[in-house]
Amino acid sequence: MKRRQILAVVFAVGLASLVAGCKKEQPPAPKTEAPRPIEAAAVKIGSASPLTGPQAHIGIDIRNGVQLAIEDANAAGVEIGGKKVKFELIPEDDEANPTKATTVAQKLVDSKVVAVIGHFNSGASIPASKIYSDGGIPQISPSSTNPKYTQQGFKTTFRVVANDDQQGPTIGRYAVENLKAKKIAVIDDSTAYGQGLADAFEKTAKGLGSQIVAREHTTDKDTDFKAILTKIKGRGPDLIMFGGIDPQAGPMVKQMSELGIKAKYIGGDGMQTPNFIKLAGPASDGVMASMPGLPKEKMPGGPAFLQKYKAKFNSDVELFAPMGYDAVMVFVDAMKRAGSTEPAKFLPELSKTNYEGVIGPIAFDEKGDLKNGPITIYVVKGGKWEPLETVTPGTTEAAGATASGASATATAGAASASSTAGTGTTATDKK
Amino acid sequence: MDIFLQQIVNGLVLGSIYALVALGYTMVYGILGLINFAHGDIVMVAALVALTVVQLLSGSGLPPAVVIAAAMGAAMLVCIVIGVTVERVAYRPLRRAPRLAPLITAIGVSILIQYSAALVWGKQYISLPELLQPTSIAFGGAQFTDLQVYIFLLAAAVMAGLLWFIKSSRIGRAMRATEQNPDIAGLMGVDTNRIIAFTFVLGSAIGAIAGVMVVLYYGLGHYFMGFMLGLKAFTAAVLGGIGNVAGAMLGGLLLGVIESLAAGYIGDLSGGVLGSNYRDIFAFLVLIFVLVLRPSGLMGQRISDRA
Amino acid sequence: MHEPQESGVQHPIMPGNTAITPLARVVRNSRLRFVLYVAIAALLIAAPFLIEAALGRAWVRIIDIALLFVMLALGLNIVVGYAGLLDLGYIAFFAVGAYTYALLASPQFDLHWSFLALLPIGALVAAFFGVLLGAPTLRLRGDYLAIVTLGFGEIVRIFLNNLNRPYNITNGPQGITLIDPLHIAGANLAKTQTVAGVSIPSLHSYYFVFLVCALIAAFISVRLENSRIGRAWIAIREDELAAAAMGINTRNVKLLAFAMGATFGGVAGGLFASFQGFISPESFTLLDSIMVLCMVVLGGMGNVAGVVLGAVLLTALPEALRYAGPLQQSLFGAVYIDPSDLRMLLFGLALVLMMLFRPAGLWPSSIRRRELAATREPSGTEGADVRR
């Protein structure tokens, strides 16, 4: 019996490998890359973001931005390599779940998309980037700010948002140098985005001589911050910095005013949304937040974009729709220059991107990070975000060159003075 | 000292919301022995219904009190309908089934309510239009708003009313009888099916009040908000002794205060090793300690092995 | 060929004299059984290639993940299905295994241990956590246990999310990147391998590794069920007091259930970390615990085949539902319900309907069915009894 079973297994293995062998004969080449002739069907572009779960509203916002861009490109009748091209969107839901993100990524690679806009969360973008890299498909994340995303050494990873190592220090310098904050309390929402931003901020502020009087944490699901705010109140800070997004920032600012905390409040792009003002009510007045890029209203396509979005989806832009829109346009731009929709052909052009988008001038450094464009600090005035000041930050090239572990410390103060000149001029030149 | 007092105030307001939600869990558990996982989502529906009503009426120039009353009425109505339907369709057929079956059903119902709400209201955070202008009150170094006072008083009134109702009314007596032994209560002429349905009515209505409070206090609603709130409230119910109405109130208030104090002082007490990031752990740690040392909760009479 | 080989299958409580199904007849007949085994083995080996050809590579990945969930579900089945201890925080052991692997095989501490050492270590660490959870909860049953285990799962996740300060151990919410892939006999499984002229892509290699592990887990589960320990677990599930009276050391036996269950989770976690190359605390939430529990319950508690079925179904079904959007588009010309919502709605509905109409699961344990048939039970409320 035993022997026969062993024989059976051996037989089975043989049979299976035979089947496998046959299967392998025909399709190996077209499986991985997609060297399709240009006139073939539509050019597929994938988008991946959470369409369900607690972060769905931001994920849908991204998909809407991408969809708008694709419709615009089709309406404009883009020609690539002398042929008219029609783009088709394949939206996928990664549920903000890293495991699902890899499945979705594989699915997009399978369905032969030539480019991917996604994912929203760094936690999803990072594991997925490996799969896109293996498939040779370029990926632009509209929103993942974790520095590690582009530090993995993949040629296919890009992002059109400042990473935490760029934005955090900018806010930090602004807080210390412009707002003259001496005693600062820092709060984060325990997510990769919020904590990364807050950590980078804290290091810069400390480096510039401010005192961090409290470092508190909440979660991205909480709505009650009275306990930590009360503790902070006891330390008497003159500025509170929050690393996180609007559903927390809104109620937090409201509760601050209820507790009679008079300190200034500043945060990152995650809370620079219309929804924040609605959530915080009158307490939002005077709150500041940074946003990479120039003020939307000052962009050539900015106001038009906001209008178009509103008309199409009947809601205001949540957060990252402009980035999603620009990401598509950056791909199209690269394809035009390469005269091809094949990832292998337009990928080299992608890294040479120099594009004037809704969010500002877009160019990538050698890692695929957004080259330091300007970052604008906004303030809420009379229930609206008003641009306060546009800062051109120091580059993080110094940080990028060092190993991942040490990068954050290197950014602190040193990089600022030396490199402002370099990127500062390029940014203004483009204007 | 000011800070300490403030933290207690914070905790009591938060705790009174936990307590109201916990009542829904504890009443259902007391009578059916079922963790109604969907209860947190019923609170969520109440919050979203109230938001919709306030949005519709906010331009009408009605006084805020009328708007809030209308919102609360609508929320209660919707929640009662949902609560009773869920009981009738999903829980009643499983009443004599082994314990795990209704528990899984409850998780399923919870998901169903969440995503139905997502279909109706979308997935954005919905914010409350300007309705109330809470005035600040300073008392002995602590600072709070009149809204917080109202929330606390309303919660206290609801709880006192419920205690009286269960103790003194005819239906309350029938509820207690059903809780002790449904079969014998049935023999004594109690229509247990109706009493159980009524328990869901009561639990959903109180949950609706809690939902409206959450909206007024925090000013936002979201289809996913019921999950964590429900979890905390359930913890509160167990802390007080699940199945025990007074225990749920105590547990809720206690959990609110513990959370506030933990978030406020843990960092200093542990020398910076732990921080406010461990706040949620404290709720669960307290729960585990209570269950291990006194499994019946603070005010429960039952032995642990009944479950 | 000879009956004694199979005697273990028959449960001592009740000799197998129930109606013989056609499948059972096949299993009884040695020649047919032989053919069946061969067919199954061939199918399992050819599966990734067939699936890739038919459905695309994404589905191979889905099957890979399904196999990991098979391991998880089998582990939870020991705790819930055999010993009747309701665990709502099971994903914590998965997390512990994954982090053990990630910390010891990634640039985080610049350690790159071999997975041959790491999988047993992960299993041991997870087992230790299993005992850690089990010890204080020995006195609790049913719902109380459920809620404590739920708390335990959350505690583990919160610690993983926050152990980056004051000393950075887990890298907090940023997660751990660049985790080493599996290396077997010098071959890096992250790259396409060529074995005997057949090129095996990374996903397929992982499939085979996971398949072997899942088969081992299934084998252990089956053997445990019919062992002395397995019978002790079932005795505790049915009546703890009576079990104790029969001389079963309920404390040790319960702890063993927690430890064994955790072990499966720990191994699966290590494999998951190497497969994904990146882990962060987001992957180990309460919803994941509930998902695994649903696999066990929907499939059929206590029945290994049912649990495997449940795990595969619940991993694959949500993926299949993603196609609902395009379908609506072509049928009605518009998408009325976002496929992602539809997925969750159907999932919720399935849980409710299953419990109402088929509470013992899709593939209930035959022992359980026999027992239930023997005892008088009012109406159709058989099976799925954690508490009696």
Coordinates of N, CA, C and O in Angstrom, one line a residue, chain A residues 51-57 60 190 195 215-231 233-235 245-248 250-251 254-255 257-261 275 277-282 315 318, chain B residues 2-4 6-7 10 14 115 123-128 130 133-134 136 141 143-145 147-148 214-224 227-228 232 259-261 263-268 275-277 279-280:
Chain A
L51 N -11.6 51.8 -1.7 CA -13.0 52.3 -2.0 C -14.0 51.8 -1.0 O -15.2 52.1 -1.1
T52 N -13.5 51.0 -0.1 CA -14.4 50.6 1.1 C -13.6 50.9 2.3 O -12.4 51.0 2.3
G53 N -14.3 50.8 3.5 CA -13.7 51.0 4.7 C -13.6 52.4 5.2 O -14.1 53.3 4.5
P54 N -13.0 52.7 6.3 CA -13.0 54.0 6.9 C -12.3 55.1 6.1 O -12.6 56.3 6.2
Q55 N -11.4 54.7 5.2 CA -10.7 55.7 4.4 C -11.3 55.8 3.0 O -10.7 56.4 2.1
A56 N -12.4 55.2 2.8 CA -13.0 55.1 1.4 C -13.2 56.5 0.8 O -13.0 56.7 -0.4
H57 N -13.5 57.5 1.6 CA -13.9 58.8 1.0 C -12.6 59.4 0.4 O -12.7 60.0 -0.7
I60 N -11.9 57.2 -2.9 CA -12.8 57.5 -4.0 C -12.4 58.8 -4.6 O -12.4 59.0 -5.8
S190 N -0.9 58.0 15.1 CA -0.3 56.6 15.1 C -0.5 55.9 13.7 O -0.5 54.7 13.7
Q195 N 2.5 59.8 11.9 CA 3.6 59.7 12.8 C 4.9 60.2 12.1 O 5.8 60.8 12.6
R215 N 4.5 65.1 23.7 CA 4.4 64.3 22.5 C 3.3 63.3 22.8 O 3.5 62.4 23.6
E216 N 2.2 63.5 22.1 CA 1.0 62.7 22.4 C 0.6 62.0 21.2 O 0.9 62.3 20.1
H217 N -0.3 60.9 21.4 CA -0.7 60.1 20.3 C -2.2 59.8 20.4 O -2.7 59.7 21.5
T218 N -2.8 59.8 19.3 CA -4.2 59.3 19.3 C -4.3 58.2 18.1 O -3.3 57.7 17.7
T219 N -5.5 57.9 17.7 CA -5.6 56.9 16.6 C -6.4 57.6 15.5 O -7.0 58.6 15.7
D220 N -6.4 56.9 14.3 CA -7.1 57.5 13.2 C -8.6 57.1 13.3 O -9.3 57.3 12.3
K221 N -9.1 56.6 14.4 CA -10.5 56.3 14.5 C -11.1 57.1 15.7 O -12.3 57.1 15.8
D222 N -10.3 57.7 16.4 CA -10.7 58.4 17.6 C -11.4 59.7 17.3 O -11.1 60.4 16.3
T223 N -12.4 60.1 18.2 CA -12.9 61.5 18.0 C -12.9 62.2 19.4 O -13.3 63.4 19.4
D224 N -12.4 61.6 20.4 CA -12.3 62.3 21.7 C -10.9 62.5 22.1 O -10.1 61.6 22.3
F225 N -10.5 63.8 22.1 CA -9.1 64.1 22.4 C -8.9 64.9 23.7 O -7.9 65.5 23.9
K226 N -10.0 65.0 24.4 CA -10.0 65.9 25.6 C -8.9 65.5 26.6 O -8.2 66.4 27.2
A227 N -8.7 64.2 26.7 CA -7.7 63.8 27.7 C -6.3 64.3 27.4 O -5.6 64.9 28.2
I228 N -5.9 64.0 26.1 CA -4.5 64.5 25.8 C -4.4 66.0 25.7 O -3.4 66.6 26.0
L229 N -5.5 66.6 25.2 CA -5.5 68.1 25.1 C -5.4 68.7 26.5 O -4.7 69.7 26.7
T230 N -6.1 68.1 27.5 CA -6.0 68.6 28.9 C -4.6 68.5 29.4 O -4.0 69.4 30.0
K231 N -3.9 67.4 29.1 CA -2.6 67.2 29.5 C -1.7 68.3 28.9 O -0.8 68.9 29.5
K233 N -2.6 71.1 27.7 CA -2.9 72.4 28.3 C -2.1 72.7 29.6 O -1.6 73.8 29.8
G234 N -1.9 71.7 30.3 CA -1.1 71.8 31.6 C 0.3 72.2 31.3 O 1.0 72.7 32.1
R235 N 0.8 71.9 30.1 CA 2.2 72.2 29.7 C 2.4 73.6 29.1 O 3.5 74.0 28.9
I245 N -5.1 63.4 9.8 CA -6.0 63.8 8.7 C -7.3 64.5 9.4 O -7.5 64.5 10.6
D246 N -8.1 65.1 8.5 CA -9.2 65.9 8.9 C -10.2 65.4 9.9 O -10.7 66.1 10.8
P247 N -10.6 64.1 9.8 CA -11.6 63.6 10.7 C -11.2 63.7 12.2 O -12.0 63.7 13.1
Q248 N -9.9 63.7 12.4 CA -9.4 63.9 13.8 C -9.1 65.4 14.0 O -9.5 65.9 15.1
G250 N -10.4 68.1 12.9 CA -11.6 68.9 13.1 C -12.1 68.9 14.5 O -12.1 69.9 15.2
P251 N -12.6 67.7 15.0 CA -13.0 67.6 16.4 C -12.0 68.1 17.4 O -12.3 68.7 18.4
K254 N -12.0 71.8 17.7 CA -13.2 72.2 18.4 C -13.0 72.0 19.9 O -13.3 72.8 20.7
Q255 N -12.5 70.8 20.3 CA -12.3 70.5 21.7 C -11.3 71.4 22.3 O -11.3 71.7 23.5
S257 N -10.8 74.5 21.7 CA -11.5 75.8 22.1 C -12.4 75.6 23.3 O -12.5 76.5 24.1
E258 N -13.0 74.4 23.3 CA -13.9 74.2 24.5 C -13.1 74.1 25.8 O -13.5 74.5 26.8
L259 N -11.8 73.6 25.7 CA -11.0 73.6 26.9 C -10.3 74.9 27.1 O -9.5 75.0 28.1
G260 N -10.5 75.9 26.2 CA -9.9 77.2 26.4 C -8.4 77.2 26.1 O -7.6 77.9 26.7
I261 N -7.9 76.3 25.2 CA -6.5 76.3 24.8 C -6.3 77.4 23.8 O -7.0 77.4 22.7
N275 N -13.4 69.9 4.4 CA -14.1 69.1 5.4 C -13.6 69.5 6.8 O -14.4 69.5 7.8
I277 N -12.8 72.4 7.9 CA -13.5 73.6 8.4 C -14.9 73.3 8.8 O -15.3 73.8 9.8
K278 N -15.6 72.4 8.0 CA -16.9 72.0 8.4 C -16.9 71.3 9.8 O -17.8 71.6 10.6
L279 N -15.9 70.5 10.0 CA -15.9 69.7 11.2 C -15.5 70.5 12.4 O -16.0 70.3 13.5
A280 N -14.6 71.5 12.2 CA -14.1 72.2 13.3 C -15.0 73.4 13.6 O -15.0 73.9 14.8
G281 N -15.8 73.8 12.7 CA -16.7 75.0 12.9 C -15.9 76.3 13.1 O -14.8 76.4 12.5
P282 N -16.5 77.2 13.9 CA -15.8 78.5 14.0 C -14.4 78.4 14.7 O -13.6 79.2 14.5
S315 N -19.3 67.1 -5.6 CA -18.8 67.2 -4.2 C -17.4 67.9 -4.4 O -16.9 67.9 -5.5
E318 N -11.7 66.3 -2.0 CA -11.5 65.9 -0.7 C -10.0 66.2 -0.3 O -9.7 66.9 0.6
Chain B
D2 N -6.0 71.2 38.9 CA -6.9 71.6 37.8 C -7.0 70.6 36.8 O -8.1 70.3 36.3
I3 N -5.8 70.2 36.4 CA -5.7 69.2 35.3 C -6.5 67.9 35.7 O -7.2 67.4 34.9
F4 N -6.2 67.5 36.9 CA -6.9 66.3 37.3 C -8.4 66.4 37.3 O -9.1 65.5 36.8
Q6 N -10.1 68.4 35.5 CA -10.5 68.5 34.1 C -10.6 67.1 33.5 O -11.5 66.8 32.8
Q7 N -9.6 66.3 33.8 CA -9.6 64.9 33.3 C -10.8 64.1 33.8 O -11.4 63.3 33.0
N10 N -13.8 65.4 31.8 CA -13.7 64.8 30.4 C -14.2 63.3 30.4 O -14.9 62.9 29.6
L14 N -17.5 61.6 28.5 CA -17.2 60.4 27.6 C -17.9 59.2 28.1 O -18.5 58.4 27.4
Y115 N -22.7 48.6 5.8 CA -22.6 48.9 4.3 C -23.9 49.4 3.7 O -23.9 50.0 2.7
K123 N -19.6 57.4 2.0 CA -18.5 57.1 2.9 C -17.8 58.2 3.4 O -16.8 58.1 4.2
Q124 N -18.2 59.4 3.1 CA -17.5 60.6 3.6 C -17.9 60.8 5.1 O -18.9 60.3 5.6
Y125 N -17.0 61.5 5.8 CA -17.4 62.0 7.1 C -18.4 63.1 6.9 O -18.3 64.0 6.0
I126 N -19.5 63.0 7.6 CA -20.6 64.0 7.5 C -20.5 64.9 8.7 O -20.4 64.5 9.8
S127 N -20.5 66.2 8.4 CA -20.3 67.1 9.5 C -21.6 67.8 9.9 O -22.5 67.9 9.0
L128 N -21.7 68.2 11.1 CA -22.9 68.8 11.6 C -22.9 70.3 11.3 O -22.0 71.0 11.5
E130 N -23.7 74.3 11.7 CA -23.7 75.1 12.9 C -25.1 75.1 13.5 O -26.0 75.5 12.9
Q133 N -24.2 76.9 19.8 CA -22.9 77.6 20.2 C -22.7 77.3 21.7 O -23.2 78.1 22.5
P134 N -22.0 76.3 22.0 CA -21.8 75.9 23.4 C -21.1 77.1 24.1 O -20.1 77.6 23.6
S136 N -18.8 78.3 27.3 CA -17.9 77.7 28.2 C -18.2 78.0 29.6 O -18.7 79.1 29.9
G141 N -11.4 75.5 38.2 CA -10.2 75.2 37.4 C -10.5 74.3 36.2 O -9.7 74.2 35.3
Q143 N -12.7 73.3 32.9 CA -13.4 74.1 31.9 C -14.3 73.1 31.1 O -13.9 72.1 30.6
F144 N -15.6 73.4 31.0 CA -16.5 72.6 30.2 C -17.6 73.5 29.6 O -17.7 74.7 29.9
T145 N -18.4 72.9 28.8 CA -19.4 73.7 28.1 C -20.8 73.2 28.6 O -21.0 72.2 29.2
L147 N -23.1 72.3 26.8 CA -23.5 71.1 26.0 C -23.1 69.8 26.8 O -23.9 68.9 26.9
Q148 N -21.9 69.9 27.3 CA -21.4 68.7 28.1 C -22.3 68.5 29.3 O -22.6 67.3 29.6
V214 N -23.6 61.8 20.4 CA -22.3 61.8 19.8 C -22.2 62.8 18.7 O -21.2 63.6 18.6
V215 N -23.3 62.9 17.9 CA -23.3 63.9 16.8 C -23.2 65.3 17.4 O -22.4 66.1 16.9
L216 N -24.0 65.6 18.4 CA -24.0 67.0 18.9 C -22.6 67.3 19.5 O -22.1 68.4 19.4
Y217 N -22.0 66.3 20.2 CA -20.8 66.6 20.9 C -19.6 66.7 20.0 O -18.8 67.6 20.1
Y218 N -19.5 65.7 19.1 CA -18.3 65.7 18.3 C -18.5 66.3 16.9 O -17.5 66.7 16.2
G219 N -19.7 66.5 16.6 CA -20.0 67.2 15.3 C -19.7 66.5 14.0 O -19.6 67.1 13.0
L220 N -19.7 65.1 14.1 CA -19.4 64.4 12.9 C -20.0 63.0 12.9 O -20.2 62.5 14.0
G221 N -20.2 62.4 11.8 CA -20.8 61.1 11.7 C -20.2 60.4 10.5 O -19.7 61.0 9.5
H222 N -20.2 59.1 10.6 CA -19.4 58.3 9.5 C -19.9 56.9 9.6 O -20.2 56.4 10.7
Y223 N -20.0 56.2 8.5 CA -20.7 54.8 8.6 C -19.9 53.8 9.4 O -20.4 52.8 9.7
F224 N -18.6 54.1 9.7 CA -17.8 53.1 10.4 C -17.7 53.4 11.9 O -17.0 52.7 12.6
F227 N -18.4 51.0 15.2 CA -17.6 49.8 15.5 C -16.8 50.0 16.8 O -16.9 49.2 17.8
M228 N -15.9 51.0 16.8 CA -15.1 51.2 18.0 C -15.9 51.7 19.2 O -15.7 51.2 20.3
K232 N -16.0 49.7 22.8 CA -15.7 50.3 24.1 C -16.9 50.2 25.0 O -16.8 49.8 26.2
E259 N -10.0 55.9 31.0 CA -9.4 56.3 29.7 C -8.7 57.6 29.8 O -7.6 57.9 29.4
S260 N -9.5 58.6 30.3 CA -9.0 60.0 30.4 C -7.8 60.0 31.3 O -6.8 60.7 30.9
L261 N -7.9 59.4 32.5 CA -6.7 59.5 33.4 C -5.5 58.8 32.8 O -4.4 59.2 32.9
A263 N -4.8 58.3 29.6 CA -4.2 59.1 28.5 C -3.4 60.3 29.1 O -2.4 60.7 28.6
G264 N -3.9 60.8 30.2 CA -3.3 62.0 30.8 C -2.1 61.8 31.6 O -1.2 62.6 31.6
Y265 N -2.0 60.6 32.3 CA -1.0 60.4 33.2 C 0.0 59.3 32.9 O 1.1 59.2 33.6
I266 N -0.3 58.4 32.0 CA 0.5 57.2 31.8 C 1.9 57.6 31.4 O 2.9 57.0 31.9
G267 N 2.0 58.6 30.6 CA 3.4 59.0 30.1 C 4.3 59.4 31.3 O 5.4 59.0 31.4
D268 N 3.8 60.2 32.2 CA 4.6 60.7 33.3 C 4.9 59.5 34.3 O 6.0 59.4 34.8
G275 N 3.0 55.9 26.5 CA 2.4 57.2 26.2 C 0.9 57.1 26.0 O 0.3 56.0 26.2
S276 N 0.3 58.2 25.5 CA -1.1 58.1 25.3 C -1.5 57.2 24.2 O -2.7 56.9 24.0
N277 N -0.5 56.7 23.5 CA -0.8 55.7 22.4 C -1.3 54.4 23.0 O -1.8 53.6 22.3
R279 N -3.6 54.2 25.3 CA -4.9 54.5 25.9 C -5.8 53.3 25.7 O -6.5 52.9 26.7
D280 N -6.0 52.8 24.5 CA -6.9 51.8 24.3 C -6.5 50.5 25.0 O -7.4 49.7 25.3

